[in-house]
Tab-separated table of C-alpha atoms in Angstrom:
chain	number	residue	atom	x	y	z
A	34	MET	CA	-0.070	0.030	0.054
A	35	ASP	CA	1.042	3.553	-0.952
A	36	THR	CA	2.370	5.252	2.350
A	37	PHE	CA	0.300	8.490	1.595
A	38	MET	CA	-2.988	6.503	0.910
A	39	GLN	CA	-2.388	4.499	3.871
A	40	ALA	CA	-2.201	7.869	5.804
A	41	ALA	CA	-5.522	9.033	4.133
A	42	ILE	CA	-7.088	5.607	5.413
A	43	ASP	CA	-5.598	6.203	8.949
A	44	GLU	CA	-7.632	9.483	8.755
A	45	ALA	CA	-10.729	7.777	7.470
A	46	ARG	CA	-10.659	5.317	10.390
A	47	GLN	CA	-10.026	8.000	12.856
A	48	GLY	CA	-13.123	9.690	11.521
A	49	LEU	CA	-15.057	6.370	11.835
A	50	ALA	CA	-13.806	6.114	15.620
A	51	GLU	CA	-15.048	9.594	16.344
A	52	GLY	CA	-18.517	8.470	14.891
A	53	GLY	CA	-18.163	10.261	11.760
A	54	ILE	CA	-18.160	9.289	8.252
A	55	PRO	CA	-14.985	7.280	7.081
A	56	ILE	CA	-13.491	9.420	4.310
A	57	GLY	CA	-9.889	10.574	4.738
A	58	SER	CA	-7.399	12.663	2.662
A	59	VAL	CA	-3.900	13.996	2.819
A	60	LEU	CA	-2.285	16.943	0.699
A	61	VAL	CA	1.318	15.985	-0.404
A	62	HIS	CA	3.925	18.395	-1.367
A	63	GLU	CA	7.676	17.400	-2.100
A	64	GLY	CA	7.328	14.160	-0.584
A	65	ARG	CA	5.668	15.377	2.640
A	66	ILE	CA	2.282	15.536	4.141
A	67	ILE	CA	1.371	19.022	4.453
A	68	GLY	CA	-2.280	18.647	5.224
A	69	ARG	CA	-4.419	15.818	6.619
A	70	GLY	CA	-7.886	15.469	7.315
A	71	HIS	CA	-11.207	13.661	7.461
A	72	ASN	CA	-14.962	14.092	6.875
A	73	ARG	CA	-16.086	15.895	9.922
A	74	ARG	CA	-19.859	16.401	9.239
A	75	VAL	CA	-21.044	14.718	12.475
A	76	GLN	CA	-18.068	15.900	14.617
A	77	CYS	CA	-18.406	19.552	13.844
A	78	GLY	CA	-21.937	19.616	12.436
A	79	SER	CA	-20.243	20.841	9.371
A	80	ALA	CA	-21.798	21.041	5.789
A	81	ILE	CA	-18.338	21.660	4.100
A	82	LEU	CA	-15.785	19.532	5.888
A	83	HIS	CA	-15.523	16.622	3.543
A	84	GLY	CA	-12.159	14.656	3.933
A	85	GLU	CA	-10.456	16.631	0.972
A	86	MET	CA	-11.640	20.130	2.326
A	87	ASP	CA	-10.437	19.176	5.841
A	88	ALA	CA	-7.077	18.224	4.539
A	89	LEU	CA	-6.922	21.479	2.453
A	90	GLU	CA	-8.090	23.547	5.333
A	91	ARG	CA	-5.589	22.063	7.661
A	92	ALA	CA	-2.769	22.645	5.065
A	93	GLY	CA	-3.315	26.310	5.632
A	94	ARG	CA	-3.000	29.134	3.194
A	95	GLN	CA	-0.576	28.060	0.514
A	96	ASN	CA	0.706	29.714	-2.466
A	97	ALA	CA	-0.316	28.715	-6.047
A	98	GLN	CA	2.939	26.910	-6.924
A	99	VAL	CA	2.714	24.638	-3.820
A	100	TYR	CA	-0.683	23.417	-5.057
A	101	ARG	CA	0.226	22.963	-8.445
A	102	GLU	CA	3.117	20.610	-7.520
A	103	ALA	CA	0.770	18.654	-4.756
A	104	THR	CA	-0.967	15.509	-5.049
A	105	LEU	CA	-4.000	15.001	-3.066
A	106	TYR	CA	-4.881	11.520	-1.870
A	107	THR	CA	-8.396	10.691	-0.844
A	108	THR	CA	-9.974	7.502	0.092
A	109	LEU	CA	-13.026	8.085	-2.092
A	110	SER	CA	-13.904	9.611	-5.389
A	111	PRO	CA	-14.198	13.322	-4.756
A	112	CYS	CA	-17.419	14.727	-4.961
A	113	SER	CA	-18.406	18.220	-6.951
A	114	MET	CA	-17.422	20.454	-3.927
A	115	CYS	CA	-14.062	18.772	-3.257
A	116	SER	CA	-13.388	18.522	-7.203
A	117	GLY	CA	-14.267	22.348	-7.274
A	118	ALA	CA	-11.621	22.892	-4.767
A	119	ILE	CA	-9.105	21.036	-6.705
A	120	LEU	CA	-9.874	22.953	-9.713
A	121	LEU	CA	-9.605	26.260	-7.744
A	122	TYR	CA	-6.178	25.505	-6.578
A	123	GLY	CA	-4.818	23.827	-9.676
A	124	ILE	CA	-3.815	20.660	-7.805
A	125	GLY	CA	-2.382	18.582	-10.793
A	126	HIS	CA	-2.814	15.057	-9.487
A	127	VAL	CA	-5.271	13.320	-7.432
A	128	VAL	CA	-4.886	9.647	-6.162
A	129	VAL	CA	-8.435	8.031	-5.375
A	130	GLY	CA	-8.777	5.098	-3.159
A	131	GLU	CA	-11.943	3.849	-5.047
A	132	ASN	CA	-14.815	4.982	-6.953
A	133	ARG	CA	-17.198	2.051	-6.755
A	134	THR	CA	-19.400	3.188	-3.875
A	135	PHE	CA	-19.539	6.601	-5.062
A	136	MET	CA	-18.473	8.226	-8.456
A	137	GLY	CA	-17.578	11.854	-8.136
A	138	GLU	CA	-16.503	14.223	-10.550
A	139	GLU	CA	-13.545	12.530	-12.220
A	140	GLN	CA	-14.434	13.302	-15.830
A	141	LEU	CA	-14.674	16.921	-14.907
A	142	LEU	CA	-11.219	16.820	-13.292
A	143	GLN	CA	-9.760	14.937	-16.204
A	144	SER	CA	-11.437	17.361	-18.845
A	145	ARG	CA	-9.569	20.197	-17.050
A	146	GLY	CA	-6.038	18.485	-17.170
A	147	VAL	CA	-6.131	16.999	-13.686
A	148	ARG	CA	-4.288	13.528	-13.465
A	149	VAL	CA	-6.705	11.065	-11.618
A	150	GLU	CA	-5.426	7.913	-10.518
A	151	VAL	CA	-7.814	5.379	-9.021
A	152	LEU	CA	-6.267	2.578	-7.043
A	153	GLN	CA	-9.593	0.475	-6.507
A	154	ASP	CA	-8.469	-0.321	-2.980
A	155	ALA	CA	-10.455	-3.202	-1.305
A	156	SER	CA	-10.005	-1.741	2.128
A	157	CYS	CA	-11.273	1.658	1.158
A	158	GLU	CA	-14.211	-0.189	-0.695
A	159	GLN	CA	-15.288	-2.083	2.320
A	160	MET	CA	-15.003	0.731	4.707
A	161	MET	CA	-17.466	2.528	2.719
A	162	ARG	CA	-19.778	-0.200	1.962
A	163	ASP	CA	-20.133	-0.898	5.449
A	164	PHE	CA	-20.762	2.446	6.599
A	165	ILE	CA	-23.256	3.054	3.822
A	166	GLU	CA	-25.228	-0.110	4.796
A	167	ASN	CA	-25.120	1.034	8.516
A	168	HIS	CA	-25.896	4.825	7.921
A	169	PRO	CA	-27.698	5.197	4.662
A	170	ALA	CA	-29.525	8.589	5.767
A	171	LEU	CA	-26.128	9.994	7.082
A	172	TRP	CA	-24.535	8.990	3.738
A	173	ASN	CA	-27.197	10.601	1.720
A	174	GLU	CA	-27.009	13.821	3.588
A	175	ASP	CA	-23.520	13.998	2.736
A	176	ILE	CA	-23.677	13.740	-0.768
A	177	GLY	CA	-26.867	15.995	-0.919
A	178	ARG	CA	-29.421	13.267	-1.641
B	62	MET	CA	-31.640	46.713	-4.245
B	63	ASP	CA	-33.003	43.315	-3.290
B	64	THR	CA	-32.901	42.833	0.280
B	65	PHE	CA	-30.898	39.429	0.266
B	66	MET	CA	-28.071	40.746	-2.054
B	67	GLN	CA	-28.120	43.846	0.354
B	68	ALA	CA	-27.386	41.137	3.203
B	69	ALA	CA	-24.788	39.681	1.166
B	70	ILE	CA	-23.155	43.062	0.737
B	71	ASP	CA	-23.510	43.884	4.346
B	72	GLU	CA	-21.399	40.592	4.844
B	73	ALA	CA	-18.849	41.572	2.218
B	74	ARG	CA	-18.305	45.023	4.054
B	75	GLN	CA	-18.288	43.341	7.409
B	76	GLY	CA	-15.178	41.222	5.988
B	77	LEU	CA	-13.573	44.178	4.701
B	78	ALA	CA	-13.721	45.832	7.998
B	79	GLU	CA	-12.127	42.728	9.632
B	80	GLY	CA	-9.159	43.261	7.037
B	81	GLY	CA	-10.553	40.488	5.004
B	82	ILE	CA	-11.584	39.714	1.301
B	83	PRO	CA	-14.908	41.607	0.588
B	84	ILE	CA	-17.158	38.914	-0.630
B	85	GLY	CA	-20.260	37.965	1.153
B	86	SER	CA	-22.985	35.516	0.690
B	87	VAL	CA	-26.500	34.383	2.253
B	88	LEU	CA	-28.562	31.193	1.812
B	89	VAL	CA	-32.318	31.836	1.615
B	90	HIS	CA	-35.040	29.318	2.186
B	91	GLU	CA	-38.569	30.179	2.084
B	92	GLY	CA	-38.052	33.934	2.239
B	93	ARG	CA	-35.724	33.679	5.002
B	94	ILE	CA	-32.018	33.819	5.481
B	95	ILE	CA	-30.622	30.360	7.063
B	96	GLY	CA	-27.022	31.030	6.713
B	97	ARG	CA	-25.043	34.132	6.238
B	98	GLY	CA	-21.194	34.312	5.691
B	99	HIS	CA	-18.194	36.145	4.121
B	100	ASN	CA	-14.696	35.171	3.029
B	101	ARG	CA	-12.647	34.428	6.000
B	102	ARG	CA	-9.159	33.651	4.488
B	103	VAL	CA	-7.506	36.204	6.410
B	104	GLN	CA	-9.612	36.253	9.470
B	105	CYS	CA	-9.240	32.414	9.974
B	106	GLY	CA	-6.263	31.671	7.932
B	107	SER	CA	-8.521	29.552	5.879
B	108	ALA	CA	-8.098	27.992	2.390
B	109	ILE	CA	-11.895	26.849	2.047
B	110	LEU	CA	-13.994	29.701	3.786
B	111	HIS	CA	-14.693	31.676	0.469
B	112	GLY	CA	-18.117	33.615	1.378
B	113	GLU	CA	-20.501	31.085	-0.102
B	114	MET	CA	-18.639	28.250	1.749
B	115	ASP	CA	-19.055	30.330	4.946
B	116	ALA	CA	-22.750	30.595	4.433
B	117	LEU	CA	-23.288	27.209	3.714
B	118	GLU	CA	-21.352	26.287	6.858
B	119	ARG	CA	-23.203	28.773	9.140
B	120	ALA	CA	-26.485	27.361	7.635
B	121	GLY	CA	-25.489	23.943	9.326
B	122	ARG	CA	-26.491	20.606	8.118
B	123	GLN	CA	-29.646	20.793	6.140
B	124	ASN	CA	-31.596	18.091	4.353
B	125	ALA	CA	-31.538	17.842	0.742
B	126	GLN	CA	-34.955	19.317	0.095
B	127	VAL	CA	-34.073	22.713	1.717
B	128	TYR	CA	-31.036	22.891	-0.534
B	129	ARG	CA	-33.124	22.217	-3.682
B	130	GLU	CA	-35.602	24.998	-2.716
B	131	ALA	CA	-32.817	27.328	-1.415
B	132	THR	CA	-31.500	30.454	-3.181
B	133	LEU	CA	-27.763	31.287	-2.786
B	134	TYR	CA	-26.931	34.974	-2.955
B	135	THR	CA	-23.432	35.988	-3.554
B	136	THR	CA	-21.634	39.391	-4.097
B	137	LEU	CA	-19.297	37.990	-6.692
B	138	SER	CA	-19.430	35.026	-9.337
B	139	PRO	CA	-18.726	31.852	-7.579
B	140	CYS	CA	-15.506	30.118	-8.207
B	141	SER	CA	-14.934	26.411	-8.833
B	142	MET	CA	-15.169	25.482	-5.192
B	143	CYS	CA	-18.134	27.397	-4.392
B	144	SER	CA	-19.944	26.231	-7.716
B	145	GLY	CA	-19.081	22.714	-6.644
B	146	ALA	CA	-20.695	23.039	-3.288
B	147	ILE	CA	-23.761	24.493	-4.989
B	148	LEU	CA	-23.618	21.272	-7.295
B	149	LEU	CA	-23.242	18.941	-4.454
B	150	TYR	CA	-26.212	20.329	-2.504
B	151	GLY	CA	-28.281	20.875	-5.775
B	152	ILE	CA	-28.999	24.339	-4.865
B	153	GLY	CA	-31.351	25.414	-7.703
B	154	HIS	CA	-30.895	29.123	-7.859
B	155	VAL	CA	-27.925	31.572	-7.570
B	156	VAL	CA	-28.203	35.110	-7.699
B	157	VAL	CA	-24.631	36.788	-8.502
B	158	GLY	CA	-23.854	40.338	-7.370
B	159	GLU	CA	-21.420	40.735	-10.511
B	160	ASN	CA	-19.110	38.792	-12.583
B	161	ARG	CA	-17.064	41.551	-14.282
B	162	THR	CA	-13.967	41.225	-11.794
B	163	PHE	CA	-14.167	37.576	-11.704
B	164	MET	CA	-16.089	35.093	-13.900
B	165	GLY	CA	-16.581	31.886	-12.092
B	166	GLU	CA	-18.017	28.553	-12.971
B	167	GLU	CA	-21.493	30.171	-14.129
B	168	GLN	CA	-21.398	28.014	-17.464
B	169	LEU	CA	-20.808	24.800	-15.658
B	170	LEU	CA	-23.723	25.588	-12.987
B	171	GLN	CA	-26.266	26.328	-15.990
B	172	SER	CA	-25.041	23.232	-18.041
B	173	ARG	CA	-26.021	21.422	-14.826
B	174	GLY	CA	-29.529	23.003	-14.556
B	175	VAL	CA	-28.964	25.524	-12.028
B	176	ARG	CA	-30.541	29.011	-12.730
B	177	VAL	CA	-27.986	31.730	-12.421
B	178	GLU	CA	-28.950	35.339	-12.380
B	179	VAL	CA	-26.208	38.088	-12.454
B	180	LEU	CA	-27.275	41.654	-11.218
B	181	GLN	CA	-24.224	43.459	-12.359
B	182	ASP	CA	-24.574	45.568	-9.290
B	183	ALA	CA	-22.279	48.745	-9.386
B	184	SER	CA	-21.426	48.558	-5.599
B	185	CYS	CA	-20.522	44.910	-5.644
B	186	GLU	CA	-18.229	45.657	-8.638
B	187	GLN	CA	-16.627	48.812	-7.311
B	188	MET	CA	-16.002	47.190	-3.965
B	189	MET	CA	-13.964	44.195	-5.602
B	190	ARG	CA	-12.164	46.646	-8.108
B	191	ASP	CA	-10.912	48.671	-5.131
B	192	PHE	CA	-9.867	45.469	-3.129
B	193	ILE	CA	-8.039	43.997	-6.175
B	194	GLU	CA	-6.245	47.152	-6.852
B	195	ASN	CA	-5.007	47.477	-3.091
B	196	HIS	CA	-4.247	43.870	-2.537
B	197	PRO	CA	-3.486	41.929	-5.760
B	198	ALA	CA	-1.293	39.249	-3.984
B	199	LEU	CA	-4.091	38.327	-1.600
B	200	TRP	CA	-6.731	38.405	-4.263
B	201	ASN	CA	-4.599	36.182	-6.451
B	202	GLU	CA	-4.136	33.689	-3.451
B	203	ASP	CA	-7.770	33.442	-2.860
B	204	ILE	CA	-8.491	32.277	-6.705
B	205	GLY	CA	-5.426	30.037	-6.895
B	206	ARG	CA	-3.220	32.290	-9.130
């Protein structure tokens, strides 16, 4: 397992342990994690802190060059909001744990020149399958359904 | 002036008074403001709290029906991130103060069925022109340039 995807999975598992939605993300620049986060809808009553957004927020204010050189790892295919954030900051490379339980805006990202890599990692997929089965209403809320 | 756009402008002005970027937003449901916010990049060291995101966050967790029936007012054309949030939650109607100083993802929103109304309000435009002239680096940071 890629060490950065493992860090994203660790974030997702931490979120689950907190009673939250198990999606995690890390932002990597020059081989170093500069921001790590997980979905905090439940924990913070948040409508915007998806895992990717939390990682971006915790990375703090960065200049455009850093974002362009960065890679965002996320356990799940990024939704419209998180994909929009990726486009805003011009993040050039996104590594996705899996897109079988939820397909985000990968096509839009690719059409704008973002390199999207999908690992189809079995542990990411199982984590989401279990969560969606056990908490369908919370999951639907998180993706605006 | 539309009372809800005026509330968004008031938010933008409050942000300016705090030393921040003057962009404000309100989320309206059934004729009532359920969330109001402004850009907090400077105030909170935030990479994600654009005006629209702040309004969504302050509205708190809402169900899908509320978002679908809601209108988002924003003093400036929404960037990729904020447009992505609008798409995530299926907000059907967006009222934009102006898009002359910055053109966001209005085409993408419209292509997904969002009704986008642009007021080209002179006070919104002047507020942004003054800000961009006085703080070009901060403005570029906010839009990922």
